[in-house]
Amino acid sequence: MKPFDQRVAIVTGASSGIGRATAERLARDGATVFAMARRAERLDELQQQYPNIHPAVCDVSDHDALEQQVEQAVKQCGRIDILVNNAGFSYYTRHHETSLEQWRETQAVNVEAMFALAKLVVPLMCDQNYGRIVNVSSTQAIAAESVVGAYAASKGAINAWSRALAVDLAEHGILVNVVAPGCTRTEMSVIDGVDETESEFFQEWYVRQRKIPLARPGTSEEIANAIVFLCGDQCTYITGQTLVVDGGLTITF
């Protein structure tokens, strides 16, 4: 028996980075995974590697599309046990240069999509008296920097909403937690064609001077390990918590 045999999971932002690593790990451990993302070719590649991964091509800000994908998952499997809300993105602009449209788009993808998906799957989890919801935020919700104000606001909202949701759903056997990654090497770490984790500034400040005590960026697989723990049956008495996975970044001055 594998740890997630007979479990059914939805993972958003599954075509790359943390979402892809999470989908792969759950699939290796036996789960049936509905991998949500916009890039169909990436999801097809995943399915070729893991037949128990099912592509669910959609934009998470399209709530009608989300409903169709959840209905399809339930039609195929009859249940949803795990929801990993991972999809997210950011604009990199200072406040006075950020438009209201950019602000709203950031909240729509990073926060509202999580709300919409939870609305769709929670009734199923309540009927089962079992569920695991893991929402991915960021250390930007804890220790912010410039040019990511809309993103930081969305991640702070995820942390607060997840705590409230955990209280709301506890009586139904549903655990809700957050994983907050720090500096992680993914497609999102590439800004204007440069991977910020390989820049001279990053290497000097975060690595050589150990602003990150472990002196390196994280990997998608390391973040996925934390997410998968919170998705599993070994997690039975943790809810409403934010697990920071940042190599120690937020404990330094």
XYZ file of N, CA and C in Angstrom:
759
model
N 0.834 -1.204 0.000
C 0.000 0.000 0.000
C 0.868 1.254 0.000
N 0.516 2.204 -0.847
C 1.173 3.502 -0.853
C 0.379 4.474 0.014
N 1.040 5.541 0.514
C 0.367 6.426 1.477
C -0.910 7.070 0.975
N -1.005 7.314 -0.344
C -2.167 8.016 -0.874
C -3.023 7.142 -1.792
N -2.895 5.821 -1.662
C -3.768 4.926 -2.421
C -5.228 5.272 -2.139
N -6.024 5.359 -3.183
C -7.467 5.630 -3.122
C -7.787 7.076 -2.735
N -6.776 7.937 -2.608
C -7.030 9.347 -2.386
C -7.073 10.076 -3.726
N -7.938 11.095 -3.788
C -8.092 11.901 -4.993
C -7.720 13.342 -4.660
N -6.820 13.907 -5.455
C -6.298 15.244 -5.180
C -6.478 16.164 -6.369
N -6.670 17.449 -6.070
C -6.593 18.511 -7.066
C -5.406 19.381 -6.703
N -4.550 19.645 -7.682
C -3.392 20.518 -7.484
C -3.421 21.600 -8.547
N -3.428 22.860 -8.137
C -3.431 23.953 -9.116
C -2.011 24.448 -9.365
N -1.830 25.104 -10.505
C -0.492 25.547 -10.891
C 0.445 24.376 -11.076
N -0.093 23.294 -11.640
C 0.630 22.017 -11.652
C 1.549 21.828 -12.846
N 1.643 22.810 -13.724
C 2.460 22.604 -14.920
C 3.941 22.882 -14.687
N 4.282 23.495 -13.554
C 5.697 23.801 -13.301
C 5.925 24.020 -11.817
N 7.186 24.082 -11.446
C 7.578 24.491 -10.108
C 6.999 23.660 -8.984
N 6.542 24.352 -7.942
C 6.044 23.693 -6.738
C 4.818 22.851 -7.044
N 3.920 23.360 -7.874
C 2.717 22.601 -8.206
C 3.035 21.300 -8.916
N 3.953 21.373 -9.865
C 4.338 20.153 -10.593
C 4.996 19.148 -9.652
N 5.910 19.626 -8.810
C 6.589 18.733 -7.879
C 5.597 18.081 -6.917
N 4.589 18.841 -6.503
C 3.573 18.302 -5.603
C 2.727 17.255 -6.301
N 2.299 17.544 -7.525
C 1.508 16.571 -8.281
C 2.289 15.276 -8.490
N 3.559 15.410 -8.832
C 4.399 14.229 -9.051
C 4.543 13.414 -7.772
N 4.801 14.084 -6.673
C 4.996 13.375 -5.403
C 3.716 12.658 -4.969
N 2.578 13.334 -5.074
C 1.315 12.680 -4.723
C 1.044 11.482 -5.624
N 1.334 11.638 -6.912
C 1.110 10.540 -7.854
C 2.025 9.356 -7.543
N 3.290 9.634 -7.253
C 4.215 8.549 -6.903
C 3.742 7.808 -5.659
N 3.090 8.540 -4.765
C 2.628 7.938 -3.512
C 1.219 7.370 -3.621
N 0.691 7.258 -4.848
C -0.527 6.508 -5.065
C -1.789 7.289 -5.321
N -1.755 8.618 -5.184
C -2.974 9.405 -5.362
C -3.369 9.502 -6.830
N -4.654 9.643 -7.065
C -5.160 10.087 -8.356
C -5.162 11.611 -8.311
N -4.450 12.234 -9.238
C -4.232 13.677 -9.175
C -4.826 14.352 -10.404
N -5.666 15.338 -10.168
C -6.159 16.199 -11.233
C -5.305 17.462 -11.212
N -4.459 17.563 -12.231
C -3.448 18.619 -12.296
C -3.997 19.786 -13.092
N -4.226 20.905 -12.417
C -4.810 22.086 -13.051
C -3.732 23.074 -13.457
N -3.822 23.549 -14.687
C -2.934 24.601 -15.183
C -3.424 24.999 -16.571
N -2.834 26.068 -17.101
C -3.241 26.539 -18.426
C -2.486 25.841 -19.547
N -1.268 25.369 -19.281
C -0.406 24.856 -20.345
C -0.647 23.366 -20.566
N -1.478 23.072 -21.551
C -1.905 21.696 -21.799
C -0.728 20.772 -22.104
N 0.244 21.286 -22.864
C 1.358 20.410 -23.256
C 2.166 19.966 -22.045
N 2.311 20.836 -21.063
C 3.040 20.478 -19.842
C 2.275 19.398 -19.067
N 0.967 19.544 -19.003
C 0.160 18.556 -18.288
C 0.165 17.218 -19.012
N 0.176 17.251 -20.334
C 0.261 16.005 -21.101
C 1.575 15.283 -20.811
N 2.660 16.041 -20.679
C 3.952 15.442 -20.317
C 3.878 14.754 -18.964
N 3.202 15.416 -18.013
C 3.042 14.826 -16.686
C 2.277 13.510 -16.764
N 1.207 13.504 -17.536
C 0.404 12.287 -17.638
C 1.178 11.150 -18.284
N 2.049 11.478 -19.219
C 2.871 10.438 -19.843
C 3.793 9.790 -18.820
N 4.269 10.572 -17.860
C 5.139 10.032 -16.813
C 4.351 9.314 -15.726
N 3.157 9.835 -15.432
C 2.348 9.299 -14.339
C 0.906 9.127 -14.836
N 0.518 7.917 -15.195
C -0.832 7.710 -15.724
C -1.944 8.095 -14.743
N -1.651 8.156 -13.455
C -2.666 8.536 -12.466
C -2.765 10.048 -12.288
N -2.049 10.815 -13.120
C -2.244 12.258 -13.194
C -3.146 12.569 -14.384
N -4.214 13.308 -14.125
C -5.174 13.667 -15.165
C -5.087 15.167 -15.445
N -4.793 15.554 -16.684
C -4.744 16.978 -17.009
C -6.109 17.635 -16.818
N -6.100 18.797 -16.179
C -7.323 19.590 -16.002
C -6.978 21.000 -16.476
N -7.094 21.201 -17.763
C -6.619 22.439 -18.376
C -7.626 23.557 -18.133
N -7.212 24.582 -17.429
C -8.084 25.732 -17.208
C -7.290 26.875 -16.590
N -7.861 28.050 -16.658
C -7.352 29.233 -15.976
C -8.074 29.318 -14.638
N -7.347 29.353 -13.540
C -8.004 29.299 -12.232
C -8.857 30.529 -11.938
N -8.656 31.603 -12.692
C -9.497 32.777 -12.482
C -10.840 32.660 -13.199
N -11.024 31.601 -13.976
C -12.282 31.317 -14.666
C -13.090 30.355 -13.791
N -14.017 30.877 -13.013
C -14.716 30.053 -12.039
C -15.624 29.016 -12.689
N -16.169 29.314 -13.857
C -16.975 28.326 -14.570
C -16.121 27.135 -14.990
N -14.908 27.417 -15.442
C -13.992 26.343 -15.839
C -13.601 25.494 -14.630
N -13.387 26.143 -13.492
C -13.080 25.390 -12.267
C -14.212 24.431 -11.928
N -15.434 24.926 -12.018
C -16.585 24.079 -11.701
C -16.665 22.883 -12.643
N -16.394 23.108 -13.922
C -16.429 22.011 -14.894
C -15.363 20.960 -14.577
N -14.173 21.426 -14.205
C -13.088 20.489 -13.906
C -13.373 19.690 -12.641
N -13.932 20.333 -11.628
C -14.273 19.609 -10.399
C -15.372 18.598 -10.673
N -16.365 18.980 -11.448
C -17.439 18.051 -11.806
C -16.881 16.838 -12.541
N -15.913 17.076 -13.434
C -15.318 15.975 -14.178
C -14.551 15.039 -13.245
N -13.818 15.620 -12.289
C -13.065 14.808 -11.328
C -14.004 13.947 -10.494
N -15.100 14.537 -10.050
C -16.063 13.788 -9.237
C -16.748 12.709 -10.074
N -17.022 13.021 -11.319
C -17.637 12.036 -12.212
C -16.724 10.823 -12.394
N -15.410 11.075 -12.498
C -14.460 9.985 -12.700
C -14.185 9.199 -11.430
N -14.112 9.909 -10.303
C -13.613 9.268 -9.077
C -14.612 9.222 -7.927
N -15.630 10.065 -7.984
C -16.651 10.026 -6.951
C -16.321 10.745 -5.668
N -15.132 11.341 -5.580
C -14.732 12.000 -4.341
C -13.563 12.951 -4.587
N -13.353 13.876 -3.671
C -12.160 14.716 -3.639
C -11.667 14.712 -2.195
N -10.453 14.258 -1.979
C -9.896 14.180 -0.627
C -8.937 15.313 -0.305
N -8.250 15.808 -1.332
C -7.141 16.748 -1.120
C -7.266 17.891 -2.117
N -7.090 19.104 -1.615
C -7.004 20.283 -2.482
C -5.730 21.034 -2.150
N -4.860 21.178 -3.137
C -3.651 21.979 -2.992
C -3.806 23.209 -3.867
N -4.058 24.341 -3.233
C -4.199 25.620 -3.934
C -2.816 26.260 -4.054
N -2.209 26.081 -5.194
C -0.837 26.543 -5.372
C -0.681 27.634 -6.427
N -1.590 27.718 -7.383
C -1.423 28.655 -8.495
C -1.263 30.090 -7.992
N -0.329 30.800 -8.585
C -0.118 32.188 -8.200
C 0.856 32.873 -9.141
N 0.852 34.206 -9.102
C 1.792 34.958 -9.909
C 1.947 36.348 -9.301
N 2.857 37.132 -9.865
C 3.087 38.474 -9.333
C 3.485 39.428 -10.438
N 3.037 40.684 -10.280
C 3.631 41.785 -11.019
C 4.783 42.325 -10.179
N 5.769 42.905 -10.841
C 6.906 43.495 -10.124
C 6.933 44.988 -10.424
N 6.125 45.730 -9.667
C 6.022 47.174 -9.857
C 5.876 47.843 -8.502
N 6.372 49.074 -8.411
C 6.176 49.851 -7.186
C 4.721 50.298 -7.109
N 4.305 50.670 -5.894
C 2.891 50.949 -5.656
C 2.334 52.002 -6.617
N 3.060 53.091 -6.798
C 2.528 54.172 -7.622
C 2.508 53.820 -9.107
N 3.146 52.709 -9.474
C 3.140 52.254 -10.862
C 2.186 51.079 -11.082
N 1.597 50.573 -9.999
C 0.699 49.425 -10.096
C -0.710 49.899 -10.396
N -1.307 49.337 -11.440
C -2.667 49.727 -11.801
C -3.675 48.941 -10.972
N -4.886 49.463 -10.911
C -5.957 48.745 -10.224
C -6.231 47.415 -10.906
N -6.087 47.374 -12.216
C -6.297 46.114 -12.951
C -5.263 45.073 -12.542
N -4.011 45.496 -12.382
C -2.970 44.569 -11.938
C -3.256 44.064 -10.522
N -3.667 44.971 -9.649
C -4.019 44.589 -8.283
C -5.139 43.559 -8.303
N -6.199 43.826 -9.067
C -7.347 42.927 -9.101
C -7.005 41.579 -9.725
N -6.180 41.588 -10.759
C -5.789 40.323 -11.385
C -4.989 39.465 -10.414
N -4.107 40.104 -9.652
C -3.309 39.372 -8.665
C -4.201 38.719 -7.617
N -5.181 39.471 -7.107
C -6.078 38.903 -6.103
C -6.955 37.808 -6.718
N -7.352 37.993 -7.974
C -8.224 37.008 -8.626
C -7.543 35.654 -8.756
N -6.273 35.667 -9.136
C -5.545 34.410 -9.307
C -5.079 33.855 -7.968
N -4.518 34.707 -7.127
C -3.854 34.234 -5.920
C -4.803 33.953 -4.766
N -5.946 34.643 -4.710
C -6.853 34.486 -3.567
C -8.236 33.994 -3.991
N -8.858 34.686 -4.935
C -10.240 34.353 -5.278
C -10.366 32.953 -5.857
N -9.365 32.503 -6.598
C -9.420 31.147 -7.153
C -9.411 30.107 -6.034
N -8.655 30.376 -4.969
C -8.650 29.462 -3.824
C -10.031 29.402 -3.181
N -10.637 30.567 -2.988
C -11.984 30.636 -2.422
C -12.967 29.845 -3.281
N -12.892 30.051 -4.599
C -13.832 29.399 -5.503
C -13.667 27.881 -5.487
N -12.425 27.411 -5.512
C -12.204 25.969 -5.500
C -12.632 25.347 -4.174
N -12.334 26.031 -3.072
C -12.761 25.518 -1.774
C -14.284 25.420 -1.707
N -14.985 26.418 -2.256
C -16.441 26.369 -2.281
C -16.950 25.136 -3.019
N -16.217 24.732 -4.058
C -16.641 23.591 -4.861
C -16.354 22.256 -4.186
N -15.218 22.138 -3.510
C -14.825 20.832 -2.968
C -15.249 20.613 -1.523
N -15.440 21.682 -0.758
C -15.765 21.518 0.662
C -17.051 20.722 0.891
N -18.130 20.947 0.132
C -19.323 20.114 0.367
C -19.047 18.622 0.214
N -18.193 18.261 -0.740
C -17.832 16.849 -0.924
C -17.058 16.339 0.277
N -16.116 17.140 0.745
C -15.317 16.746 1.907
C -16.185 16.634 3.157
N -17.156 17.531 3.298
C -18.069 17.452 4.442
C -18.863 16.151 4.412
N -19.312 15.747 3.237
C -20.050 14.488 3.113
C -19.182 13.301 3.502
N -17.889 13.389 3.185
C -16.948 12.318 3.508
C -16.492 12.373 4.962
N -16.695 13.529 5.592
C -16.137 13.793 6.921
C -14.614 13.625 6.913
N -14.018 14.072 5.815
C -12.563 13.972 5.658
C -12.119 14.945 4.574
N -11.008 15.598 4.805
C -10.433 16.445 3.762
C -9.140 17.086 4.223
N -8.302 17.391 3.248
C -7.055 18.111 3.499
C -6.974 19.246 2.480
N -6.884 20.475 2.965
C -6.697 21.632 2.102
C -5.383 22.287 2.476
N -4.503 22.445 1.502
C -3.228 23.132 1.720
C -3.149 24.293 0.746
N -3.040 25.491 1.289
C -2.934 26.710 0.489
C -1.494 27.205 0.523
N -0.973 27.555 -0.620
C 0.425 27.997 -0.712
C 0.463 29.515 -0.694
N 1.148 30.073 0.316
C 1.309 31.527 0.368
C 2.774 31.859 0.107
N 3.405 32.619 0.987
C 4.787 33.042 0.741
C 5.320 33.735 1.988
N 6.630 33.756 2.123
C 7.224 34.563 3.191
C 6.988 36.049 2.963
N 6.559 36.429 1.763
C 6.206 37.829 1.522
C 5.025 38.262 2.391
N 4.257 37.325 2.895
C 3.165 37.645 3.804
C 3.683 37.974 5.204
N 4.942 37.633 5.455
C 5.528 37.795 6.793
C 6.560 38.912 6.815
N 7.408 38.943 5.799
C 8.490 39.933 5.711
C 8.547 40.435 4.284
N 7.974 41.614 4.049
C 7.775 42.087 2.682
C 8.956 42.885 2.158
N 8.977 43.048 0.843
C 9.944 43.907 0.177
C 9.217 44.716 -0.883
N 9.927 45.602 -1.538
C 9.289 46.479 -2.519
C 8.917 45.725 -3.794
N 8.141 46.351 -4.622
C 7.690 45.955 -5.967
C 6.753 44.756 -6.000
N 6.381 44.203 -4.853
C 5.471 43.058 -4.851
C 4.295 43.303 -3.900
N 3.836 44.538 -3.820
C 2.782 44.870 -2.866
C 1.504 44.091 -3.058
N 1.023 43.991 -4.295
C -0.219 43.258 -4.559
C -0.048 41.779 -4.225
N 1.112 41.242 -4.563
C 1.413 39.836 -4.275
C 1.469 39.600 -2.772
N 2.176 40.467 -2.043
C 2.282 40.319 -0.593
C 0.908 40.397 0.059
N 0.071 41.324 -0.412
C -1.279 41.448 0.132
C -2.075 40.175 -0.095
N -1.946 39.593 -1.276
C -2.685 38.368 -1.575
C -2.219 37.216 -0.697
N -0.934 37.150 -0.441
C -0.406 36.055 0.375
C -0.776 36.225 1.846
N -0.806 37.473 2.315
C -1.289 37.705 3.661
C -2.748 37.313 3.805
N -3.541 37.602 2.777
C -4.950 37.217 2.789
C -5.109 35.701 2.856
N -4.254 34.979 2.140
C -4.311 33.516 2.171
C -4.095 33.002 3.589
N -3.085 33.540 4.277
C -2.796 33.085 5.635
C -3.982 33.317 6.565
N -4.557 34.539 6.507
C -5.665 34.872 7.398
C -6.915 34.060 7.069
N -7.239 33.976 5.774
C -8.425 33.226 5.366
C -8.302 31.751 5.734
N -7.109 31.187 5.589
C -6.907 29.769 5.886
C -7.140 29.479 7.364
N -6.746 30.389 8.232
C -7.012 30.196 9.655
C -8.518 30.164 9.918
N -9.237 31.111 9.325
C -10.686 31.144 9.504
C -11.346 29.893 8.930
N -10.868 29.457 7.770
C -11.438 28.267 7.130
C -11.188 27.027 7.980
N -10.014 26.954 8.606
C -9.702 25.813 9.467
C -10.685 25.706 10.622
N -11.021 26.839 11.230
C -11.997 26.840 12.321
C -13.370 26.439 11.793
N -13.716 26.982 10.635
C -15.023 26.753 10.034
C -15.259 25.278 9.716
N -14.204 24.572 9.308
C -14.370 23.211 8.783
C -13.940 22.111 9.745
N -13.420 22.478 10.893
C -12.860 21.477 11.803
C -13.879 20.408 12.194
N -15.109 20.796 12.413
C -16.118 19.839 12.853
C -16.428 18.792 11.793
N -15.999 19.046 10.560
C -16.260 18.106 9.463
C -15.038 17.230 9.153
N -14.039 17.261 10.008
C -12.856 16.434 9.777
C -11.963 16.931 8.664
N -12.052 18.215 8.366
C -11.254 18.808 7.281
C -10.163 19.668 7.901
N -8.926 19.389 7.561
C -7.788 20.155 8.050
C -7.351 21.146 6.975
N -7.103 22.379 7.393
C -6.697 23.442 6.467
C -5.397 24.044 6.973
N -4.368 24.028 6.127
C -3.078 24.591 6.502
C -2.460 25.343 5.330
N -1.398 26.064 5.648
C -0.686 26.876 4.661
C 0.778 26.481 4.652
N 1.362 26.437 3.478
C 2.819 26.348 3.337
C 3.290 27.662 2.741
N 4.249 28.287 3.408
C 4.789 29.577 2.968
C 6.242 29.396 2.542
N 6.494 29.261 1.239
C 7.871 29.094 0.778
C 8.649 30.411 0.860
N 9.956 30.275 1.055
C 10.853 31.411 0.917
C 11.422 31.452 -0.488
N 12.678 31.823 -0.605
C 13.337 31.905 -1.919
C 13.463 30.501 -2.500
N 12.744 30.261 -3.569
C 12.696 28.935 -4.173
C 12.985 29.063 -5.659
N 13.808 28.193 -6.177
C 14.162 28.256 -7.593
C 13.039 27.642 -8.419
N 12.244 28.503 -9.035
C 11.149 28.089 -9.914
C 11.111 29.053 -11.094
N 10.130 28.884 -11.963
C 9.967 29.835 -13.064
C 9.678 31.242 -12.543
N 9.042 31.351 -11.380
C 8.733 32.666 -10.826
C 9.970 33.390 -10.299
N 11.072 32.658 -10.099
C 12.299 33.324 -9.658
C 13.041 33.978 -10.817
N 12.544 33.766 -12.032
C 13.131 34.404 -13.213
C 12.389 35.706 -13.484
N 13.088 36.828 -13.322
C 12.498 38.152 -13.513
C 13.290 38.875 -14.601
N 12.587 39.312 -15.649
C 13.237 39.974 -16.784
C 14.371 39.123 -17.355
N 14.121 37.817 -17.416
C 15.085 36.903 -18.020
C 16.234 36.480 -17.136
N 16.236 36.935 -15.878
C 17.329 36.609 -14.962
C 16.780 35.840 -13.764
N 17.390 34.701 -13.468
C 17.025 33.946 -12.278
C 17.617 34.660 -11.072
N 16.751 35.246 -10.247
C 17.242 36.050 -9.132
C 18.054 35.231 -8.143
N 17.828 33.920 -8.081
C 18.596 33.094 -7.145
C 20.026 32.863 -7.617
N 20.326 33.249 -8.851
C 21.688 33.118 -9.363
C 22.379 34.465 -9.522
N 21.685 35.547 -9.163
C 22.261 36.885 -9.318
C 23.381 37.111 -8.311
N 24.259 38.066 -8.599
C 25.364 38.375 -7.700
C 24.837 38.886 -6.358
N 23.769 39.702 -6.400
C 23.191 40.201 -5.152
C 22.708 39.050 -4.280
N 21.989 38.111 -4.883
C 21.477 36.981 -4.121
C 22.631 36.176 -3.535
N 23.629 35.897 -4.344
C 24.744 35.089 -3.881
C 25.508 35.777 -2.742
N 25.662 37.088 -2.835
C 26.391 37.812 -1.787
C 25.574 37.902 -0.505
N 24.337 38.387 -0.630
C 23.533 38.702 0.556
C 22.914 37.460 1.191
N 22.292 36.619 0.379
C 21.559 35.484 0.915
C 22.434 34.256 1.143
N 23.490 34.118 0.341
C 24.319 32.919 0.433
C 25.584 33.192 1.235
N 26.471 34.051 0.730
C 27.752 34.246 1.405
C 27.590 34.913 2.777
N 26.664 35.871 2.895
C 26.426 36.495 4.193
C 25.341 35.784 4.995
N 24.783 34.744 4.434
C 23.834 33.854 5.101
C 22.610 34.570 5.661
N 22.059 35.498 4.877
C 20.715 35.977 5.197
C 19.755 34.791 5.227
N 19.958 33.831 4.325
C 19.342 32.511 4.460
C 20.353 31.645 5.199
N 20.093 31.239 6.438
C 21.078 30.474 7.193
C 21.572 29.216 6.487
N 20.713 28.567 5.725
C 21.154 27.372 4.999
C 21.902 27.707 3.714
N 21.990 29.009 3.400
C 22.874 29.525 2.352
C 22.578 28.979 0.954
N 21.311 28.866 0.627
C 20.926 28.449 -0.727
C 19.437 28.651 -0.887
N 18.960 28.759 -2.123
C 17.514 28.759 -2.343
C 16.952 27.366 -2.151
N 15.654 27.294 -1.914
C 14.995 25.996 -1.825
C 14.689 25.434 -3.199
N 14.288 24.196 -3.227
C 13.852 23.553 -4.466
C 12.354 23.296 -4.405
N 11.765 23.150 -5.558
C 10.329 22.842 -5.613
C 10.021 21.552 -4.869
N 10.913 20.596 -4.967
C 10.693 19.305 -4.303
C 10.676 19.455 -2.783
N 11.502 20.351 -2.251
C 11.515 20.559 -0.803
C 10.216 21.183 -0.318
N 9.667 22.102 -1.095
C 8.384 22.691 -0.733
C 7.286 21.643 -0.863
N 7.349 20.854 -1.917
C 6.348 19.805 -2.124
C 6.348 18.802 -0.973
N 7.510 18.494 -0.423
C 7.572 17.563 0.706
C 6.738 18.068 1.880
N 6.822 19.365 2.154
C 6.038 19.939 3.250
C 4.551 19.895 2.937
N 4.194 20.237 1.697
C 2.785 20.208 1.293
C 2.219 18.808 1.436
N 2.956 17.820 0.942
C 2.460 16.443 0.944
C 2.304 15.924 2.372
N 3.195 16.317 3.264
C 3.021 15.923 4.668
C 1.672 16.401 5.198
N 1.331 17.666 4.922
C 0.075 18.233 5.415
C -1.147 17.641 4.715
N -0.934 16.989 3.586
C -2.029 16.336 2.852
C -2.312 14.933 3.361
N -1.410 14.378 4.142
C -1.464 12.955 4.429
C -2.175 12.584 5.713
N -2.394 11.293 5.893
C -3.053 10.781 7.087
C -2.161 10.835 8.315
N -0.859 11.067 8.123
C 0.016 11.241 9.272
C -0.169 12.617 9.900
N -0.807 13.518 9.165
C -1.147 14.844 9.682
C -2.572 14.768 10.222
N -2.711 14.686 11.536
C -4.028 14.489 12.142
C -4.395 15.545 13.168
N -3.402 16.323 13.646
C -3.679 17.268 14.740
C -3.049 18.628 14.454
N -2.957 18.948 13.182
C -2.431 20.246 12.755
C -3.470 20.883 11.857
N -3.966 22.036 12.232
C -4.882 22.772 11.362
C -4.782 24.261 11.671
N -5.005 25.068 10.650
C -4.950 26.518 10.802
C -3.549 27.068 10.950
N -2.549 26.295 10.558
C -1.159 26.703 10.754
C -0.499 27.104 9.437
N 0.508 27.966 9.556
C 1.337 28.332 8.408
C 2.726 27.754 8.623
N 3.096 26.799 7.794
C 4.408 26.161 7.860
C 5.348 26.908 6.927
N 6.321 27.601 7.507
C 7.278 28.379 6.723
C 8.420 27.464 6.303
N 8.694 27.420 5.004
C 9.756 26.564 4.464
C 10.707 27.485 3.712
N 11.694 28.033 4.429
C 12.498 29.117 3.849
C 13.988 29.041 4.164
N 14.462 27.899 4.641
C 15.880 27.768 4.951
C 16.326 28.665 6.091
N 15.369 29.205 6.840
C 15.696 30.078 7.963
C 15.660 31.568 7.631
N 15.253 31.927 6.414
C 15.287 33.322 5.977
C 14.598 34.258 6.962
N 13.405 33.922 7.403
C 12.620 34.856 8.210
C 13.006 34.875 9.680
N 14.010 34.097 10.084
C 14.469 34.176 11.477
C 15.709 35.049 11.609
N 16.220 35.568 10.494
C 17.427 36.400 10.556
C 17.053 37.870 10.523
N 17.982 38.701 10.966
C 17.776 40.146 10.931
C 18.067 40.701 9.542
